[in-house]
mmCIF file of C-alpha atoms in Angstrom:
data_model
loop_
_atom_site.group_PDB
_atom_site.id
_atom_site.type_symbol
_atom_site.label_atom_id
_atom_site.label_comp_id
_atom_site.label_asym_id
_atom_site.label_seq_id
_atom_site.Cartn_x
_atom_site.Cartn_y
_atom_site.Cartn_z
ATOM 1 C CA MET A 1 2.087 3.363 -29.378
ATOM 2 C CA PRO A 2 5.758 3.792 -28.399
ATOM 3 C CA ALA A 3 6.459 2.333 -24.951
ATOM 4 C CA ALA A 4 7.227 5.793 -23.539
ATOM 5 C CA ARG A 5 3.763 7.058 -24.511
ATOM 6 C CA ARG A 6 1.640 3.934 -24.132
ATOM 7 C CA PRO A 7 -0.566 3.964 -21.023
ATOM 8 C CA HIS A 8 0.371 1.455 -18.358
ATOM 9 C CA ARG A 9 -2.108 -1.398 -18.810
ATOM 10 C CA VAL A 10 -3.808 -2.594 -15.621
ATOM 11 C CA VAL A 11 -5.803 -5.808 -15.998
ATOM 12 C CA VAL A 12 -8.237 -6.651 -13.197
ATOM 13 C CA LEU A 13 -8.866 -10.397 -12.894
ATOM 14 C CA ALA A 14 -12.384 -11.098 -11.609
ATOM 15 C CA LEU A 15 -12.628 -14.578 -10.096
ATOM 16 C CA ASP A 16 -15.852 -16.362 -9.133
ATOM 17 C CA GLY A 17 -17.191 -15.025 -5.856
ATOM 18 C CA VAL A 18 -15.514 -11.643 -6.384
ATOM 19 C CA TYR A 19 -16.355 -8.849 -3.941
ATOM 20 C CA PRO A 20 -18.006 -6.039 -5.952
ATOM 21 C CA PHE A 21 -16.609 -3.177 -3.857
ATOM 22 C CA GLU A 22 -12.969 -4.164 -4.292
ATOM 23 C CA LEU A 23 -13.531 -5.110 -7.931
ATOM 24 C CA GLY A 24 -14.284 -1.462 -8.676
ATOM 25 C CA ILE A 25 -11.298 0.060 -6.861
ATOM 26 C CA PRO A 26 -8.741 -0.088 -9.719
ATOM 27 C CA ASN A 27 -11.231 1.441 -12.137
ATOM 28 C CA ARG A 28 -11.899 4.195 -9.633
ATOM 29 C CA VAL A 29 -8.296 5.057 -8.769
ATOM 30 C CA PHE A 30 -6.056 4.603 -11.801
ATOM 31 C CA PRO A 31 -8.090 6.540 -14.428
ATOM 32 C CA LEU A 32 -7.760 9.631 -12.211
ATOM 33 C CA VAL A 33 -4.207 10.002 -13.543
ATOM 34 C CA PRO A 34 -5.098 11.212 -17.061
ATOM 35 C CA GLY A 35 -3.437 9.255 -19.843
ATOM 36 C CA ALA A 36 -1.222 7.242 -17.495
ATOM 37 C CA TYR A 37 -3.211 4.025 -17.110
ATOM 38 C CA GLN A 38 -5.575 1.885 -19.132
ATOM 39 C CA VAL A 39 -7.749 -0.351 -16.956
ATOM 40 C CA VAL A 40 -9.597 -3.409 -18.270
ATOM 41 C CA THR A 41 -11.374 -6.212 -16.430
ATOM 42 C CA CYS A 42 -11.203 -9.852 -17.453
ATOM 43 C CA THR A 43 -12.340 -13.300 -16.374
ATOM 44 C CA ALA A 44 -10.344 -16.503 -15.946
ATOM 45 C CA THR A 45 -12.324 -18.255 -18.686
ATOM 46 C CA ASP A 46 -13.966 -17.345 -21.989
ATOM 47 C CA ASP A 47 -17.306 -17.410 -20.201
ATOM 48 C CA ARG A 48 -17.541 -13.707 -19.396
ATOM 49 C CA THR A 49 -20.134 -14.133 -16.630
ATOM 50 C CA VAL A 50 -18.809 -13.999 -13.058
ATOM 51 C CA ALA A 51 -20.704 -14.709 -9.859
ATOM 52 C CA THR A 52 -20.094 -12.176 -7.109
ATOM 53 C CA ASP A 53 -20.409 -12.770 -3.360
ATOM 54 C CA ALA A 54 -23.531 -10.580 -3.503
ATOM 55 C CA ASP A 55 -26.945 -11.407 -4.937
ATOM 56 C CA PHE A 56 -26.008 -10.611 -8.537
ATOM 57 C CA THR A 57 -23.666 -11.702 -11.300
ATOM 58 C CA ILE A 58 -21.673 -9.512 -13.657
ATOM 59 C CA THR A 59 -20.751 -9.759 -17.307
ATOM 60 C CA VAL A 60 -17.139 -8.863 -18.139
ATOM 61 C CA GLU A 61 -16.012 -7.678 -21.555
ATOM 62 C CA HIS A 62 -12.620 -9.417 -21.707
ATOM 63 C CA GLY A 63 -11.517 -13.034 -21.351
ATOM 64 C CA PRO A 64 -8.215 -14.364 -19.985
ATOM 65 C CA GLN A 65 -6.335 -13.303 -23.126
ATOM 66 C CA ALA A 66 -6.221 -9.785 -21.670
ATOM 67 C CA LEU A 67 -3.757 -11.028 -19.050
ATOM 68 C CA GLU A 68 -1.134 -11.487 -21.771
ATOM 69 C CA THR A 69 -1.082 -7.727 -22.366
ATOM 70 C CA ALA A 70 -0.937 -6.610 -18.725
ATOM 71 C CA ASP A 71 1.764 -4.442 -17.182
ATOM 72 C CA THR A 72 0.014 -4.812 -13.812
ATOM 73 C CA VAL A 73 -2.540 -7.447 -12.782
ATOM 74 C CA VAL A 74 -4.857 -6.638 -9.864
ATOM 75 C CA ILE A 75 -6.787 -9.508 -8.274
ATOM 76 C CA PRO A 76 -9.729 -8.403 -6.099
ATOM 77 C CA PRO A 77 -10.809 -10.650 -3.209
ATOM 78 C CA TYR A 78 -13.324 -13.421 -3.577
ATOM 79 C CA ASP A 79 -15.612 -15.535 -1.384
ATOM 80 C CA VAL A 80 -13.631 -16.979 1.524
ATOM 81 C CA ARG A 81 -15.512 -20.265 1.114
ATOM 82 C CA LEU A 82 -13.626 -20.754 -2.164
ATOM 83 C CA LEU A 83 -10.141 -20.367 -0.641
ATOM 84 C CA THR A 84 -8.134 -23.547 -1.165
ATOM 85 C CA ARG A 85 -4.539 -24.755 -1.261
ATOM 86 C CA GLU A 86 -4.821 -25.554 -4.993
ATOM 87 C CA LEU A 87 -6.004 -23.293 -7.787
ATOM 88 C CA PRO A 88 -8.887 -24.478 -9.952
ATOM 89 C CA GLU A 89 -7.551 -25.459 -13.362
ATOM 90 C CA PRO A 90 -9.135 -22.494 -15.228
ATOM 91 C CA VAL A 91 -7.549 -20.052 -12.790
ATOM 92 C CA ARG A 92 -4.186 -21.827 -13.018
ATOM 93 C CA ASN A 93 -4.358 -21.591 -16.815
ATOM 94 C CA ALA A 94 -5.241 -17.899 -16.574
ATOM 95 C CA PHE A 95 -2.218 -17.241 -14.332
ATOM 96 C CA ALA A 96 -0.009 -18.972 -16.898
ATOM 97 C CA ARG A 97 -0.916 -16.247 -19.397
ATOM 98 C CA ILE A 98 0.678 -13.510 -17.253
ATOM 99 C CA ARG A 99 4.058 -12.450 -18.624
ATOM 100 C CA PRO A 100 7.148 -12.745 -16.392
ATOM 101 C CA GLY A 101 7.927 -9.439 -14.701
ATOM 102 C CA THR A 102 4.317 -8.274 -14.657
ATOM 103 C CA ARG A 103 3.483 -6.445 -11.445
ATOM 104 C CA LEU A 104 0.919 -8.396 -9.385
ATOM 105 C CA VAL A 105 -1.381 -6.808 -6.805
ATOM 106 C CA SER A 106 -3.693 -8.787 -4.523
ATOM 107 C CA ILE A 107 -6.419 -7.341 -2.336
ATOM 108 C CA CYS A 108 -7.507 -9.150 0.822
ATOM 109 C CA SER A 109 -8.315 -12.852 0.215
ATOM 110 C CA SER A 110 -6.806 -12.952 -3.269
ATOM 111 C CA ALA A 111 -3.411 -13.389 -1.601
ATOM 112 C CA PHE A 112 -4.565 -17.013 -1.290
ATOM 113 C CA ALA A 113 -4.664 -17.251 -5.085
ATOM 114 C CA LEU A 114 -1.127 -15.876 -5.433
ATOM 115 C CA ALA A 115 0.090 -18.275 -2.750
ATOM 116 C CA ALA A 116 -1.662 -21.244 -4.357
ATOM 117 C CA ALA A 117 0.056 -20.346 -7.614
ATOM 118 C CA GLY A 118 3.441 -20.506 -5.853
ATOM 119 C CA LEU A 119 4.065 -16.805 -6.418
ATOM 120 C CA LEU A 120 4.549 -15.978 -2.731
ATOM 121 C CA ASP A 121 6.873 -18.821 -1.725
ATOM 122 C CA GLY A 122 9.595 -17.437 0.533
ATOM 123 C CA ARG A 123 8.268 -13.906 0.165
ATOM 124 C CA PRO A 124 6.606 -11.478 2.580
ATOM 125 C CA ALA A 125 2.872 -11.019 2.136
ATOM 126 C CA THR A 126 -0.237 -9.905 3.953
ATOM 127 C CA THR A 127 -3.973 -10.527 3.878
ATOM 128 C CA HIS A 128 -6.966 -9.658 6.051
ATOM 129 C CA TRP A 129 -6.133 -10.223 9.719
ATOM 130 C CA ALA A 130 -9.176 -12.494 10.164
ATOM 131 C CA LEU A 131 -7.777 -14.879 7.519
ATOM 132 C CA ALA A 132 -4.240 -15.019 8.906
ATOM 133 C CA ASP A 133 -4.543 -18.351 10.728
ATOM 134 C CA ALA A 134 -6.117 -20.088 7.738
ATOM 135 C CA PHE A 135 -3.474 -18.632 5.436
ATOM 136 C CA ARG A 136 -0.614 -19.838 7.629
ATOM 137 C CA GLN A 137 -2.069 -23.346 7.765
ATOM 138 C CA LEU A 138 -2.362 -23.569 3.997
ATOM 139 C CA PHE A 139 0.840 -21.730 3.062
ATOM 140 C CA PRO A 140 3.491 -21.988 5.791
ATOM 141 C CA GLN A 141 6.176 -21.229 3.193
ATOM 142 C CA VAL A 142 4.966 -17.616 2.905
ATOM 143 C CA ALA A 143 6.294 -14.973 5.336
ATOM 144 C CA LEU A 144 2.884 -13.659 6.354
ATOM 145 C CA ASP A 145 2.630 -10.334 8.206
ATOM 146 C CA PRO A 146 -1.031 -9.703 9.098
ATOM 147 C CA GLU A 147 -0.309 -6.433 10.924
ATOM 148 C CA VAL A 148 0.349 -4.181 7.926
ATOM 149 C CA LEU A 149 -2.117 -2.616 5.490
ATOM 150 C CA PHE A 150 -0.073 -3.710 2.493
ATOM 151 C CA ILE A 151 3.344 -5.031 1.519
ATOM 152 C CA ASP A 152 5.315 -3.959 -1.542
ATOM 153 C CA ASP A 153 7.763 -6.708 -2.467
ATOM 154 C CA GLY A 154 8.775 -5.279 -5.820
ATOM 155 C CA ASP A 155 6.855 -7.126 -8.510
ATOM 156 C CA VAL A 156 4.278 -8.502 -6.043
ATOM 157 C CA LEU A 157 2.127 -6.367 -3.740
ATOM 158 C CA THR A 158 -0.367 -7.806 -1.256
ATOM 159 C CA SER A 159 -2.886 -5.898 0.833
ATOM 160 C CA ALA A 160 -5.367 -6.399 3.643
ATOM 161 C CA GLY A 161 -9.130 -6.083 3.467
ATOM 162 C CA ALA A 162 -11.478 -3.739 1.636
ATOM 163 C CA ALA A 163 -10.205 -0.164 2.072
ATOM 164 C CA SER A 164 -6.584 -1.309 1.964
ATOM 165 C CA GLY A 165 -7.265 -2.006 -1.704
ATOM 166 C CA ILE A 166 -7.504 1.770 -2.063
ATOM 167 C CA ASP A 167 -4.318 2.155 -0.022
ATOM 168 C CA VAL A 168 -2.320 -0.193 -2.245
ATOM 169 C CA CYS A 169 -3.647 1.329 -5.490
ATOM 170 C CA LEU A 170 -2.726 4.815 -4.233
ATOM 171 C CA HIS A 171 0.691 3.410 -3.334
ATOM 172 C CA VAL A 172 1.118 2.151 -6.900
ATOM 173 C CA VAL A 173 0.237 5.620 -8.204
ATOM 174 C CA ARG A 174 2.664 7.171 -5.714
ATOM 175 C CA SER A 175 5.426 4.764 -6.760
ATOM 176 C CA ASP A 176 4.794 5.434 -10.456
ATOM 177 C CA HIS A 177 4.165 9.177 -10.396
ATOM 178 C CA GLY A 178 5.099 10.645 -7.012
ATOM 179 C CA SER A 179 3.276 11.868 -3.928
ATOM 180 C CA ALA A 180 1.750 14.984 -5.481
ATOM 181 C CA VAL A 181 -0.145 12.975 -8.099
ATOM 182 C CA ALA A 182 -1.221 10.341 -5.552
ATOM 183 C CA ASN A 183 -2.444 13.070 -3.201
ATOM 184 C CA ARG A 184 -4.578 14.598 -5.964
ATOM 185 C CA VAL A 185 -6.100 11.186 -6.694
ATOM 186 C CA ALA A 186 -6.818 10.655 -2.996
ATOM 187 C CA ARG A 187 -8.533 14.039 -2.710
ATOM 188 C CA HIS A 188 -10.700 13.221 -5.717
ATOM 189 C CA CYS A 189 -11.704 9.925 -4.079
ATOM 190 C CA VAL A 190 -12.333 11.732 -0.761
ATOM 191 C CA VAL A 191 -9.945 9.433 1.110
ATOM 192 C CA PRO A 192 -6.739 10.159 3.029
ATOM 193 C CA PRO A 193 -3.646 9.880 0.840
ATOM 194 C CA TRP A 194 -1.959 7.955 3.616
ATOM 195 C CA ARG A 195 -3.419 5.987 6.514
ATOM 196 C CA GLU A 196 -1.409 5.750 9.701
ATOM 197 C CA GLY A 197 -0.619 2.465 11.375
ATOM 198 C CA GLY A 198 -1.490 -1.059 10.361
ATOM 199 C CA GLN A 199 -4.281 -3.591 10.761
ATOM 200 C CA ALA A 200 -3.792 -3.758 14.526
ATOM 201 C CA GLN A 201 -5.966 -0.679 14.960
ATOM 202 C CA TYR A 202 -8.902 -2.485 13.291
ATOM 203 C CA ILE A 203 -8.688 -5.814 15.108
ATOM 204 C CA GLU A 204 -11.382 -6.259 17.736
ATOM 205 C CA GLN A 205 -9.990 -5.254 21.112
ATOM 206 C CA PRO A 206 -11.261 -3.893 24.429
ATOM 207 C CA VAL A 207 -12.701 -0.390 24.276
ATOM 208 C CA PRO A 208 -10.557 2.164 26.179
ATOM 209 C CA GLU A 209 -11.732 3.039 29.641
ATOM 210 C CA GLU A 210 -14.707 5.389 29.715
ATOM 211 C CA GLY A 211 -13.587 8.988 29.812
ATOM 212 C CA ALA A 212 -10.033 8.153 28.757
ATOM 213 C CA SER A 213 -8.621 10.625 26.276
ATOM 214 C CA GLY A 214 -6.958 9.530 23.074
ATOM 215 C CA THR A 215 -3.788 10.547 21.301
ATOM 216 C CA ALA A 216 -5.269 12.177 18.184
ATOM 217 C CA ALA A 217 -4.809 15.736 19.445
ATOM 218 C CA THR A 218 -1.197 15.024 20.334
ATOM 219 C CA ARG A 219 -0.561 13.483 16.927
ATOM 220 C CA ALA A 220 -1.954 16.612 15.273
ATOM 221 C CA TRP A 221 0.249 18.764 17.505
ATOM 222 C CA ALA A 222 3.303 16.634 16.690
ATOM 223 C CA LEU A 223 2.717 17.103 12.955
ATOM 224 C CA GLU A 224 2.820 20.859 13.507
ATOM 225 C CA ASN A 225 6.112 20.530 15.399
ATOM 226 C CA LEU A 226 7.987 17.843 13.472
ATOM 227 C CA GLU A 227 11.148 19.966 13.373
ATOM 228 C CA ARG A 228 11.472 19.547 17.162
ATOM 229 C CA PRO A 229 13.037 16.458 18.844
ATOM 230 C CA LEU A 230 9.649 15.371 20.345
ATOM 231 C CA ALA A 231 10.707 12.801 22.925
ATOM 232 C CA LEU A 232 8.169 10.325 24.274
ATOM 233 C CA ARG A 233 8.010 12.173 27.606
ATOM 234 C CA GLU A 234 7.072 15.442 25.861
ATOM 235 C CA LEU A 235 4.384 13.747 23.765
ATOM 236 C CA ALA A 236 2.965 12.071 26.854
ATOM 237 C CA ALA A 237 2.947 15.364 28.763
ATOM 238 C CA HIS A 238 1.022 17.032 25.930
ATOM 239 C CA ALA A 239 -1.558 14.226 26.113
ATOM 240 C CA ARG A 240 -1.574 14.468 29.921
ATOM 241 C CA MET A 241 -0.632 10.821 30.316
ATOM 242 C CA SER A 242 2.271 8.924 31.744
ATOM 243 C CA PRO A 243 4.797 7.830 29.079
ATOM 244 C CA ARG A 244 3.812 4.189 29.588
ATOM 245 C CA THR A 245 0.078 4.874 29.234
ATOM 246 C CA PHE A 246 0.648 7.142 26.245
ATOM 247 C CA ALA A 247 2.780 4.534 24.438
ATOM 248 C CA ARG A 248 0.173 1.840 25.053
ATOM 249 C CA ARG A 249 -2.746 4.051 23.971
ATOM 250 C CA PHE A 250 -0.804 5.222 20.901
ATOM 251 C CA GLN A 251 -0.152 1.625 19.847
ATOM 252 C CA GLU A 252 -3.812 0.733 20.308
ATOM 253 C CA GLU A 253 -5.013 3.677 18.233
ATOM 254 C CA THR A 254 -2.479 3.641 15.397
ATOM 255 C CA GLY A 255 -1.036 0.144 15.314
ATOM 256 C CA THR A 256 2.505 1.468 15.687
ATOM 257 C CA SER A 257 4.808 3.013 18.300
ATOM 258 C CA PRO A 258 5.245 6.789 18.754
ATOM 259 C CA GLY A 259 8.882 6.627 17.635
ATOM 260 C CA ARG A 260 8.146 4.678 14.476
ATOM 261 C CA TRP A 261 5.172 6.921 13.690
ATOM 262 C CA LEU A 262 7.350 10.045 13.993
ATOM 263 C CA ILE A 263 9.933 8.587 11.615
ATOM 264 C CA GLN A 264 7.186 7.730 9.105
ATOM 265 C CA GLN A 265 5.791 11.266 9.255
ATOM 266 C CA ARG A 266 9.244 12.837 8.911
ATOM 267 C CA VAL A 267 10.116 10.677 5.932
ATOM 268 C CA HIS A 268 6.750 11.469 4.358
ATOM 269 C CA ARG A 269 7.291 15.222 4.755
ATOM 270 C CA ALA A 270 10.874 14.939 3.509
ATOM 271 C CA ARG A 271 9.633 13.189 0.368
ATOM 272 C CA HIS A 272 7.165 16.012 -0.220
ATOM 273 C CA LEU A 273 9.916 18.640 0.127
ATOM 274 C CA LEU A 274 12.239 16.699 -2.173
ATOM 275 C CA GLU A 275 9.492 16.637 -4.791
ATOM 276 C CA SER A 276 8.240 20.190 -4.395
ATOM 277 C CA SER A 277 11.291 22.292 -3.485
ATOM 278 C CA ASP A 278 14.947 22.894 -4.303
ATOM 279 C CA LEU A 279 16.002 22.929 -0.651
ATOM 280 C CA PRO A 280 19.323 21.188 0.058
ATOM 281 C CA VAL A 281 19.177 17.875 1.919
ATOM 282 C CA ASP A 282 20.581 19.308 5.163
ATOM 283 C CA ARG A 283 17.898 22.012 5.200
ATOM 284 C CA ILE A 284 15.147 19.478 4.553
ATOM 285 C CA ALA A 285 16.505 17.337 7.387
ATOM 286 C CA ALA A 286 16.209 20.302 9.752
ATOM 287 C CA GLU A 287 12.711 21.150 8.504
ATOM 288 C CA VAL A 288 11.372 17.656 9.228
ATOM 289 C CA GLY A 289 13.171 16.977 12.503
ATOM 290 C CA PHE A 290 16.117 14.785 11.555
ATOM 291 C CA ALA A 291 19.288 15.874 13.324
ATOM 292 C CA THR A 292 21.502 15.799 10.233
ATOM 293 C CA GLY A 293 21.385 15.252 6.510
ATOM 294 C CA THR A 294 23.071 11.916 7.132
ATOM 295 C CA SER A 295 20.208 10.883 9.407
ATOM 296 C CA LEU A 296 17.688 11.823 6.718
ATOM 297 C CA ARG A 297 19.620 9.826 4.126
ATOM 298 C CA GLN A 298 19.659 6.775 6.385
ATOM 299 C CA HIS A 299 15.955 6.915 7.213
ATOM 300 C CA LEU A 300 14.921 7.614 3.628
ATOM 301 C CA HIS A 301 17.019 4.711 2.359
ATOM 302 C CA ALA A 302 15.563 2.422 5.027
ATOM 303 C CA ALA A 303 12.041 3.479 4.042
ATOM 304 C CA ILE A 304 12.176 3.543 0.240
ATOM 305 C CA GLY A 305 15.572 2.142 -0.712
ATOM 306 C CA VAL A 306 16.993 5.217 -2.458
ATOM 307 C CA SER A 307 19.022 8.329 -1.633
ATOM 308 C CA PRO A 308 17.440 11.818 -1.463
ATOM 309 C CA GLN A 309 19.174 12.772 -4.715
ATOM 310 C CA ALA A 310 17.898 9.685 -6.515
ATOM 311 C CA TYR A 311 14.387 10.226 -5.205
ATOM 312 C CA ARG A 312 14.433 13.877 -6.287
ATOM 313 C CA ARG A 313 15.689 12.966 -9.772
ATOM 314 C CA THR A 314 12.853 10.463 -10.142
ATOM 315 C CA PHE A 315 9.947 12.558 -8.893
ATOM 316 C CA ARG A 316 10.995 16.219 -9.266
ATOM 317 C CA THR A 317 9.181 16.914 -12.537
ATOM 318 C CA GLU A 318 7.278 19.862 -13.950
ATOM 319 C CA ALA A 319 3.839 18.249 -13.747
ATOM 320 C CA GLY A 320 4.663 15.446 -11.346
ATOM 321 C CA ALA A 321 3.198 12.996 -13.823
ATOM 322 C CA ARG A 322 6.127 11.139 -15.394
ATOM 323 C CA ALA A 323 5.701 7.385 -15.122
ATOM 324 C CA VAL A 324 8.405 5.230 -13.588
ATOM 325 C CA PRO A 325 9.123 1.946 -15.399
ATOM 326 C CA VAL A 326 7.932 -1.131 -13.534
ATOM 327 C CA GLY A 327 11.511 -2.120 -12.737
ATOM 328 C CA GLN A 328 12.178 1.136 -10.878
ATOM 329 C CA HIS A 329 9.470 1.261 -8.249
ATOM 330 C CA SER A 330 10.292 2.724 -4.862
ATOM 331 C CA GLN A 331 11.214 0.114 -2.298
ATOM 332 C CA MET A 332 9.023 0.814 0.706
ATOM 333 C CA ARG A 333 8.516 -0.542 4.184
ATOM 334 C CA GLY A 334 6.761 0.559 7.352
ATOM 335 C CA LYS A 335 4.113 -0.350 9.895
ATOM 336 C CA GLY A 336 1.084 0.460 7.754
ATOM 337 C CA TRP A 337 2.926 -0.842 4.708
ATOM 338 C CA LYS A 338 6.068 -2.822 4.241
ATOM 339 C CA LYS A 339 8.697 -3.261 1.577
ATOM 340 C CA SER A 340 10.859 -6.340 1.522
ATOM 341 C CA PRO A 341 14.570 -5.581 2.087
ATOM 342 C CA SER A 342 15.376 -7.927 -0.777
ATOM 343 C CA GLY A 343 14.036 -5.329 -3.219
ATOM 344 C CA ALA A 344 12.958 -7.976 -5.719
ATOM 345 C CA SER A 345 11.938 -5.781 -8.638
ATOM 346 C CA PRO A 346 10.646 -5.530 -11.760
ATOM 347 C CA GLY A 347 7.532 -3.845 -10.042
ATOM 348 C CA MET A 348 2.702 8.099 3.814
#
């Protein structure tokens, strides 16, 4: 098939001790974009039987040769008891089959495999918050950020535990095909297209005082009034809290500050309007609460590394389903996700 028409090939590498839930995520998410992706699962050796961390084994159709044909390789997590500084020789040989420039995606503990292969040296990465200390001890050369749900560093994406595997796969779809397509996929999977905040909201912490109200209602109100300035004092007044208490409670519940959350929501809405309307940039800025078009340009560039015009050219399509080559993925950063400022590419 010509490259322009060939589906993007996603190869899922199942390692011994693989977690069954995360193993199935790529096959659940990517096929929901018709004709855009081909997903296959492979093992690291020619023995196609893989032990899971559950009470069953699985038989996989493809061996490690499938890695040679991958445009994207997704590595689901595996038993934490198997996490080591060095890769087993069969896994190291399997990694050697991956072509340079192939996009790599790890979920949860599989960031250890990428780090052991030397693929994260000097780069930002994340993994499950409970594994952060062990990861830092084994791989001090990696810039670990355990607070975010996932990190997009161009050709390497790492994510936190379990459900963040869905987050990062939706992010890949969003990067390749735009927000409208990713939102449709999320609706089909009955999950939010974008989760607020980072891992901090899931780390064990003291329960709020009994009877204390949360910030969810105020967040919903803020989303309905994004075009307004929405200072911290006004948000706190809506929640009937002092600004200090509101900021602390907001951080506890979302993993991010009110100001950063507002910027994320405004950028997210601006991206939607750039994709779905012909409104000029200054008008979009006013609609989402940025003071000027220049402010929108600055925040959008800080978030995804491109100008409004460039973003619109990429994603403003008839069906919203045109693939973006691996070397042209959006460069994204934030609290719930993060994109390295280096923008090392080939692949809210």
